[in-house]
Every structure is written in structure tokens, then in C-alpha cells.
């Protein structure tokens, strides 16, 4: 069964989608996660909303449980850079906490 992701994106707020999309990775396994979830994970990482990126970082362990980090390390570095370039100092401070989450999931 193919999921029509464009319809999902139009029906749900990307913040809510970013909270839950990675939670199904351990259930569907490595192959389906790579085929179905990884492209949308990478797409959401480019979202302009910081909350979307932070939600993905918080749930990073879910996708790392089935896929090696080598699949998306370059994109993750870009996310860290974009989180740190936020013009609001409060957002940058909040984003710093995400680095420990990334480190915990990488190790």
C-alpha cells in the first residue's frame, strides 16, 4: 500500500507530522523506513519552522534504530547549522539542548 504523502502534508500541520513520523520506523523495519520515511524525514528537516526540526531531533533515535546515521549525516549537520543561525537568542538557547539529543542518538 502506498501512502499519498502529499495529501498527508496538506492535511496535517508539519509540526504534528514531525512529532510522529519517525515513531513508526521500528515497527515497519529498515527497508520500508528507508524507502518511505527517510525521504520525508529529510524533507521535513528543511522546514523553515524550528519546532519541526527540534521534533525530528527529539525522535532521531527511532530512525537510527533501523537505519545507520551515514544515510543522513550531511543533512543533520545542515540542520544543526540552521538551528544555530536563528536570529532569536531564545531559540538558539533552546536549540543548544537539541545537540545533546543528537549526540545521545549518534553514540
XYZ file of C-alpha atoms in Angstrom:
107
model
C 0.000 0.000 0.000
C 1.423 3.367 -0.991
C 0.735 6.357 1.208
C -0.040 9.574 -0.617
C 2.374 11.777 1.362
C 1.409 14.975 -0.409
C -2.117 14.530 0.937
C -0.726 13.867 4.388
C 1.302 17.072 4.246
C -1.699 19.074 3.160
C -3.990 17.605 5.830
C -1.663 17.841 8.833
C 0.455 20.547 10.256
C 4.130 19.772 9.652
C 4.835 20.249 13.359
C 2.437 17.441 14.253
C 3.765 15.237 11.477
C 7.324 15.798 12.687
C 6.325 14.549 16.150
C 5.092 11.210 14.902
C 6.598 10.254 11.535
C 9.722 8.622 12.983
C 7.850 6.607 15.615
C 6.750 4.052 13.039
C 10.301 3.222 11.910
C 10.876 0.430 14.446
C 7.501 -1.049 13.501
C 7.948 -1.103 9.723
C 11.641 -2.008 9.722
C 14.736 -0.941 7.848
C 13.723 -1.385 4.211
C 10.359 0.375 4.443
C 11.799 3.100 6.655
C 14.482 3.792 4.079
C 12.001 3.766 1.217
C 9.026 5.536 2.811
C 10.144 7.518 5.845
C 13.701 8.699 5.109
C 12.771 10.923 2.125
C 10.068 12.656 4.151
C 12.325 12.923 7.186
C 14.911 14.684 5.023
C 12.225 16.917 3.536
C 10.940 17.894 6.994
C 14.497 18.691 8.114
C 14.448 21.505 5.573
C 11.257 23.000 7.002
C 11.578 26.656 7.981
C 9.843 26.024 11.317
C 12.339 25.334 14.131
C 9.776 23.271 16.028
C 9.647 20.784 13.155
C 13.432 20.365 13.228
C 13.509 20.056 17.007
C 10.773 17.406 16.973
C 12.748 15.399 14.453
C 15.905 15.700 16.547
C 13.989 14.571 19.648
C 12.809 11.445 17.814
C 16.059 10.779 15.985
C 16.598 7.563 17.937
C 13.591 5.990 16.234
C 15.061 6.179 12.741
C 18.586 5.418 13.992
C 17.259 2.163 15.476
C 16.686 0.880 11.930
C 18.981 2.952 9.671
C 22.646 3.871 10.047
C 23.361 7.562 10.521
C 25.561 7.553 7.416
C 22.331 7.796 5.394
C 21.695 11.349 6.536
C 24.663 12.759 8.479
C 25.325 15.583 5.980
C 21.717 16.764 6.230
C 21.853 16.574 10.016
C 24.906 18.845 10.044
C 22.967 21.344 7.949
C 20.101 21.196 10.443
C 22.440 21.930 13.337
C 23.855 24.886 11.423
C 20.402 26.246 10.653
C 19.245 25.799 14.257
C 22.230 27.837 15.429
C 21.700 30.606 12.900
C 18.289 31.589 14.246
C 18.145 35.338 14.866
C 16.264 34.925 18.154
C 18.636 34.178 21.051
C 15.896 32.286 22.918
C 15.511 29.911 20.013
C 19.286 29.431 19.789
C 19.401 28.653 23.518
C 16.590 26.116 23.130
C 18.298 24.655 20.089
C 21.514 24.020 22.002
C 19.619 21.431 24.050
C 18.971 19.515 20.839
C 22.712 18.899 20.412
C 22.781 16.617 23.417
C 19.885 14.668 21.905
C 21.784 14.293 18.646
C 24.907 13.169 20.490
C 22.973 10.624 22.581
C 21.422 9.124 19.455
C 24.634 9.002 17.456
C 26.647 7.157 20.086
